[in-house]
Amino acid sequence: MRKLLYLLPLSLLFFVTACGDDDVQAEETAEVNLNFKATYDGDDFYTENIYKLFEGVDDTDIKFSTFDFFIGNVSLIKNVGEEFEETELLEIDFVSLSFDPGQAAQAEAGVTIQGRKVPAGTYDGIKIGFGVPADLNRTSPSEYGSGDVLSKTSHYWSGWDSYIFAKLEGLADHNGNGVFETSGVEEGFTYHMGTDETFTERTIFQTITLEVDEERTVNLNLDVRKLFRMTLSEYDQDDNDLLDVEDFPGTHTDAELQINKTMMNNFSDAVSLQE
Amino acid sequence: MRQWIIFFLLVTTLAAVGCGGDDDVQEVTDNDLTDIPYDPKTYEIIVPCDYPEMPIPADNPMTIDGFELGRHLFYDPILSADSTQSCSSCHLPSGSFTDNLPVSVGIDGIAGRRSSMSLLNIGYVTQDLFWDGRSATLEEQALLPVEDPIELHHSWPAVVEQLRRHESYPEMFRKAFGISNTNEITKELAAKALAQFERALVSSGQSRYDRWRCETGFLLTESEINGLLLYTNEDDDHPGCTHCHSREAQLFSDFTIKNNGLDSVGPTVEDLNNFIDKGLGEVTNNVFDNGKFRVPSLNNIAMTAPYMHDGRFNTLEEVIDHYSSGGKTSFNIDPNVHSFNLTTEEKEDLIEFLHTLTDTEFMNNPAFQNPFEE
């Protein structure tokens, strides 16, 4: 009997170790984080910092108060023959890059988002969606507990039955008097983007080799100035393919829906992979 | 051994009985409470249709006895140094748990600098409590008024001592939290009970707006509907209240912290130092946060005048005049504030709509009233 008692824990131990081994072999993983930072026409981006709207083209002073966006369906991609195999890093998350100069340390560090563990190995690139993927965009904030990224009442617009995928807000000193005004002269702009058709995907091709147990951070930058690109002649400024911020300071009227779409689309051009 | 136990029990009972009469105070502060049954029953928070589920922290589940204890503490002046004030002195059910004063006045008659805040649906505020967002949770917040020199101006060790010696609180703490001895009563448990009471303070579903949303056949007037459309219309020349007081989840706030243009401090960054009450900036020491305050919910707004963090506006008319003027100049004014024109009739409609958020059923709910006046 005594011997048997010894045997039991031993065999159990064996059993456990055996299982453990198995697990590890099946999942030689690496961890991938995404880091987001922003620039404005190449300069570090801060909210409440004054920039030239379109330097050299339109030197109006502009400052931002909010820049944030959802990212969805982010995955690593692998070229397998004719097709791409996707390995999902995350389904949905929210990135706010609204850091003012008083939060310089945070702006410098950027926003890091933890992705899922993925099998180690070599990938051919990364695919990022900007916005809330359609399946999740059928839901709304009241369905989520607070703390959940999709519980943000600030980022849902029932007029569209959609999350607000991104916000870019600020003030531009259109009359050039050195004061950012909201009273009498309208200098505020509030671009809110969203609806399923504006969900924007961008695939960036670059070989990413992940060693087993490695923790890798993929650094991404968004150049906010690029969001203002506007090729629709009704909304552009003097045929220079830039949005006329003074005449179209929002995305709320039906006419301005085109601006919403274009700006969301522009995320694919604004994002770049950093070394 | 056996004899000793009997002897001990005898002595303690004697002591307890001996003191029961005078002043609700017992001599002994470590009394065994295990004779009192601990049988916690879940307190169900029932919310109107399409409200989110109330977030409840894992370490402070809602129980019927926890709620009752919290209600007693909330209304009990035992929490103030001179036993004259309780939480309810500044958070009265008749004012949707505000005091309807421009700024609150504490036990020493000193006026604070800020207006009391409604506690309706407070459980949904899971970060940035207070006008300046300085407190993270209800449990953390509840500890503050007791020792605030211009509120209850007491000390927690003294309050805890009083609670331990009290005639009925030890039993209530036992029933709420399963403590086995009076000496396990702590300020943290008191705060948990207060937080449970506060989480229960949810909309009744009987406001005209909630009934219109939830009950088929219940209609709003033409004027109210028109007001709702104005409230919601975010076109550039319309009120756009929803930009900040979001209608999503029925909470009428997006819980962000913003400068809605109340004060003209000047146009530059340096001028941001001119705010008398710096709001969030006081908490973060970041000049860009000066003058920013949390967007409050507008549920029951017609019952909580005067308005804003310092109670500067007496009526909703004044509030709307403020917004339609486009706000006053400061560097970090939120761009969602902008001037707009409403006709007299439209303004009335907007106010009519705000009145549909009135929930007197909530304010009159017997379960939320002062238990000492029953």
XYZ file of C-alpha atoms in Angstrom, chain B:
374
model
C -11.143 25.425 29.764
C -14.882 25.003 29.407
C -15.470 27.060 32.555
C -13.285 29.829 31.241
C -15.306 30.132 28.114
C -18.554 30.333 30.043
C -17.036 32.891 32.336
C -15.843 34.962 29.396
C -19.213 34.850 27.704
C -20.863 35.904 30.936
C -18.573 38.850 31.378
C -18.986 40.063 27.835
C -22.756 39.719 27.901
C -22.827 41.572 31.167
C -20.710 44.301 29.757
C -22.877 44.532 26.681
C -26.131 44.612 28.593
C -24.739 47.034 31.111
C -23.948 49.614 28.470
C -26.770 49.074 26.022
C -28.802 51.899 27.453
C -26.491 54.826 27.654
C -25.664 56.654 24.484
C -25.848 53.744 22.061
C -22.314 53.006 23.090
C -20.782 49.757 24.191
C -17.724 49.580 26.347
C -16.103 46.725 24.497
C -14.956 47.167 20.929
C -13.989 43.601 20.185
C -17.189 41.718 20.383
C -17.682 38.365 18.801
C -20.449 38.592 16.227
C -20.574 35.013 14.994
C -23.916 34.349 16.699
C -25.526 36.682 14.197
C -26.375 34.824 11.007
C -24.455 35.853 7.889
C -26.578 34.982 4.923
C -25.875 37.455 2.112
C -28.550 37.812 -0.546
C -27.840 39.470 -3.855
C -29.320 42.926 -4.387
C -30.609 42.991 -7.941
C -30.133 46.296 -9.698
C -32.984 46.673 -12.133
C -32.325 49.165 -14.911
C -34.683 50.490 -17.593
C -34.566 49.156 -21.150
C -31.340 49.633 -23.087
C -29.324 50.804 -20.119
C -26.002 49.015 -19.903
C -25.484 46.437 -17.218
C -24.241 48.109 -14.037
C -20.576 47.318 -13.544
C -20.043 45.816 -10.087
C -16.499 45.369 -8.760
C -15.680 41.738 -7.977
C -14.558 42.607 -4.456
C -17.766 44.415 -3.565
C -20.777 42.447 -4.748
C -24.170 44.025 -4.124
C -26.118 42.489 -1.252
C -29.377 43.515 0.365
C -27.674 43.938 3.731
C -24.764 45.846 2.188
C -27.178 48.245 0.515
C -29.103 48.750 3.792
C -25.922 49.407 5.744
C -24.816 51.850 3.060
C -28.147 53.635 3.196
C -27.867 54.054 6.961
C -24.319 55.357 6.754
C -25.278 57.728 3.947
C -27.955 59.367 6.085
C -26.220 59.113 9.471
C -24.598 62.282 10.894
C -22.310 59.953 12.837
C -19.942 60.540 9.902
C -19.412 64.212 10.788
C -17.343 65.642 13.616
C -20.230 67.395 15.345
C -22.917 64.929 14.295
C -24.781 67.528 12.292
C -24.174 66.425 8.715
C -24.194 63.313 6.643
C -23.665 62.617 2.974
C -27.350 63.379 2.576
C -26.882 66.971 3.764
C -25.403 67.757 0.350
C -26.925 64.884 -1.605
C -30.668 65.026 -0.929
C -33.135 62.776 -2.730
C -35.383 65.793 -3.304
C -32.624 67.334 -5.460
C -31.799 64.112 -7.298
C -29.087 63.741 -4.654
C -27.735 67.281 -4.965
C -28.356 70.106 -2.480
C -29.652 72.607 -5.063
C -27.112 75.159 -3.825
C -24.551 76.928 -6.017
C -21.790 75.519 -3.813
C -22.074 73.126 -0.882
C -21.620 74.178 2.734
C -19.899 71.860 5.215
C -20.300 71.424 8.976
C -18.290 74.467 9.943
C -20.476 76.677 7.779
C -17.656 77.126 5.301
C -18.831 77.224 1.717
C -16.892 74.953 -0.594
C -16.046 76.141 -4.078
C -17.980 73.549 -5.998
C -21.538 72.486 -6.520
C -22.766 69.130 -5.290
C -23.225 66.482 -7.981
C -26.260 64.325 -8.639
C -25.775 60.695 -7.687
C -28.363 59.367 -10.157
C -26.730 56.541 -12.147
C -23.433 57.257 -10.402
C -22.553 53.542 -10.572
C -21.943 53.954 -14.287
C -19.178 56.440 -13.628
C -16.288 54.052 -13.358
C -13.480 56.564 -13.614
C -12.872 60.271 -13.127
C -15.304 60.922 -10.294
C -15.848 64.514 -9.106
C -15.966 67.579 -11.336
C -12.215 67.310 -11.838
C -12.002 63.538 -12.200
C -9.729 63.126 -9.194
C -11.222 59.923 -7.833
C -11.272 56.569 -9.592
C -13.942 54.506 -7.841
C -16.935 54.971 -5.570
C -15.143 52.969 -2.895
C -12.206 55.381 -3.044
C -14.447 58.450 -3.278
C -16.584 57.559 -0.252
C -13.561 57.854 2.024
C -12.960 61.490 1.155
C -15.932 63.577 2.415
C -15.513 62.354 6.001
C -12.083 63.903 6.387
C -12.583 66.852 4.049
C -12.169 69.969 6.207
C -14.982 71.789 4.457
C -17.311 68.820 4.350
C -17.748 66.389 7.278
C -14.433 67.398 8.880
C -14.133 64.248 10.975
C -11.469 61.548 11.176
C -11.922 57.963 10.069
C -10.332 56.389 13.167
C -12.882 58.261 15.290
C -15.778 57.281 13.030
C -14.680 53.643 13.024
C -14.452 53.698 16.810
C -17.994 55.052 17.028
C -19.262 52.435 14.592
C -17.622 49.616 16.572
C -19.230 50.801 19.780
C -22.588 51.463 18.203
C -25.733 49.617 19.209
C -26.753 48.458 15.752
C -23.902 48.960 13.266
C -21.824 45.935 14.345
C -24.726 43.645 13.531
C -25.271 45.409 10.209
C -21.602 45.077 9.260
C -21.743 41.392 10.206
C -24.771 40.852 7.992
C -23.316 42.832 5.138
C -19.750 41.563 5.125
C -19.616 38.485 7.372
C -17.118 39.961 9.799
C -16.825 37.897 12.956
C -15.829 40.601 15.392
C -16.619 44.295 15.862
C -12.929 45.067 15.595
C -13.090 44.056 11.936
C -15.189 47.130 11.152
C -13.004 49.370 9.002
C -13.368 52.510 6.958
C -12.881 50.401 3.839
C -15.953 48.322 4.677
C -17.933 51.475 5.426
C -16.890 52.827 2.031
C -17.905 49.572 0.352
C -21.359 49.784 1.907
C -21.745 53.416 0.842
C -20.711 52.422 -2.676
C -23.332 49.666 -2.725
C -26.037 52.133 -1.775
C -24.836 54.533 -4.452
C -24.784 51.872 -7.190
C -28.420 51.170 -6.451
C -29.296 54.776 -7.353
C -30.384 54.083 -10.933
C -33.108 55.543 -13.129
C -36.604 54.285 -12.451
C -37.541 54.064 -16.112
C -40.430 56.436 -15.437
C -39.019 59.623 -16.946
C -41.011 60.704 -19.985
C -37.956 60.066 -22.121
C -37.441 56.517 -20.814
C -41.135 55.723 -21.126
C -41.117 57.013 -24.697
C -38.137 54.788 -25.466
C -39.384 51.712 -23.681
C -43.186 51.704 -23.836
C -45.004 51.284 -27.103
C -47.741 53.854 -27.419
C -46.167 56.347 -25.010
C -45.637 59.540 -26.964
C -43.695 62.728 -26.445
C -45.261 66.040 -27.397
C -44.370 67.723 -30.659
C -42.377 70.296 -28.757
C -40.412 67.630 -26.860
C -39.629 65.757 -30.070
C -38.510 68.938 -31.732
C -36.296 69.636 -28.713
C -34.826 66.155 -28.959
C -33.987 66.737 -32.615
C -32.324 70.040 -31.787
C -30.427 68.430 -28.926
C -29.160 65.721 -31.232
C -28.557 67.706 -34.390
C -24.802 67.984 -34.832
C -24.851 70.138 -37.976
C -22.433 72.974 -37.641
C -25.036 75.598 -36.821
C -27.017 73.531 -34.312
C -26.629 72.864 -30.590
C -24.831 69.512 -30.933
C -25.241 68.733 -27.244
C -24.743 65.036 -28.029
C -21.120 65.727 -28.903
C -20.460 65.656 -25.175
C -23.708 64.728 -23.442
C -24.030 61.606 -25.571
C -27.415 59.930 -25.727
C -25.803 56.531 -26.096
C -26.524 54.140 -23.266
C -29.073 56.719 -21.986
C -26.474 58.275 -19.707
C -26.301 61.695 -21.371
C -22.603 62.029 -20.856
C -19.556 60.651 -22.589
C -17.706 61.016 -19.265
C -14.856 62.927 -20.837
C -13.266 65.970 -19.202
C -13.493 69.144 -21.241
C -13.451 72.912 -21.221
C -16.933 73.982 -22.298
C -15.994 77.650 -22.446
C -17.414 79.051 -19.216
C -14.643 81.551 -18.547
C -12.866 84.123 -20.610
C -9.281 83.785 -19.433
C -7.515 85.033 -22.550
C -6.345 83.448 -25.797
C -2.841 82.145 -25.019
C -1.427 79.079 -23.318
C -0.098 81.256 -20.473
C -3.589 82.621 -19.941
C -4.690 79.142 -18.946
C -3.183 79.935 -15.545
C -5.960 82.473 -15.020
C -8.682 79.943 -14.271
C -9.847 80.468 -10.695
C -10.792 76.818 -10.387
C -8.335 74.875 -12.518
C -10.397 71.682 -12.497
C -8.515 68.754 -14.019
C -5.352 70.871 -14.140
C -5.242 70.828 -10.364
C -5.155 67.055 -10.419
C -2.631 66.605 -13.234
C -0.561 69.785 -12.807
C -0.726 70.116 -16.558
C -1.547 73.648 -17.682
C -3.382 72.322 -20.747
C -5.888 70.669 -18.397
C -6.783 73.904 -16.626
C -10.457 74.777 -16.867
C -11.478 71.258 -17.847
C -14.329 69.613 -15.950
C -16.115 66.322 -16.333
C -19.114 66.288 -18.655
C -22.016 65.627 -16.266
C -25.022 63.463 -17.064
C -28.190 65.366 -17.888
C -30.612 62.837 -16.421
C -32.858 64.706 -13.972
C -31.193 67.962 -14.996
C -34.338 70.037 -14.350
C -34.142 68.970 -10.682
C -30.507 69.843 -9.988
C -30.242 73.619 -10.502
C -28.118 75.655 -10.144
C -25.747 74.496 -12.871
C -22.055 73.943 -13.603
C -19.220 73.131 -11.194
C -19.676 76.427 -9.380
C -23.449 76.695 -9.722
C -23.164 79.862 -11.823
C -26.337 79.376 -13.862
C -29.712 79.296 -12.157
C -31.784 78.071 -15.058
C -31.569 75.894 -18.139
C -32.316 79.024 -20.200
C -29.068 80.530 -18.973
C -27.244 77.300 -19.773
C -28.504 77.318 -23.346
C -27.679 81.012 -23.733
C -24.157 80.171 -22.675
C -23.793 77.463 -25.296
C -25.495 79.367 -28.114
C -23.075 82.249 -27.574
C -20.258 79.873 -28.510
C -18.571 80.042 -25.126
C -15.837 82.315 -23.866
C -12.306 82.469 -25.148
C -9.605 80.268 -23.743
C -6.812 78.389 -25.460
C -8.108 74.898 -24.742
C -11.826 75.444 -25.301
C -13.343 72.338 -26.793
C -13.993 72.715 -30.549
C -17.407 71.114 -30.087
C -18.529 74.354 -28.463
C -19.709 76.739 -31.166
C -22.302 79.438 -31.526
C -25.751 78.649 -32.874
C -29.053 80.439 -33.247
C -32.326 79.182 -31.870
C -35.670 80.913 -32.155
C -37.502 81.531 -28.875
C -39.713 78.609 -29.691
C -36.805 76.306 -30.470
C -35.159 77.219 -27.212
C -38.348 76.372 -25.367
C -38.500 73.073 -27.221
C -34.948 72.214 -26.241
C -35.789 72.928 -22.611
C -38.988 70.903 -22.884
C -36.878 68.015 -24.074
C -34.465 68.368 -21.145
C -37.503 68.171 -18.868
C -38.402 64.747 -20.301
C -35.304 63.496 -18.466
C -36.954 64.279 -15.122
C -37.298 61.178 -12.979
C -39.232 62.037 -9.818
C -40.060 58.364 -9.327
C -36.369 57.825 -8.670
C -36.195 60.696 -6.196
C -39.271 59.481 -4.330
C -38.313 55.812 -4.245
C -38.927 54.803 -0.594
C -35.917 52.477 -0.681
C -33.592 55.447 -1.170
C -34.971 57.685 1.601
C -33.629 58.430 5.055
C -33.999 55.245 7.143
C -33.924 57.231 10.384
C -37.147 59.018 9.488
C -39.204 55.937 8.756
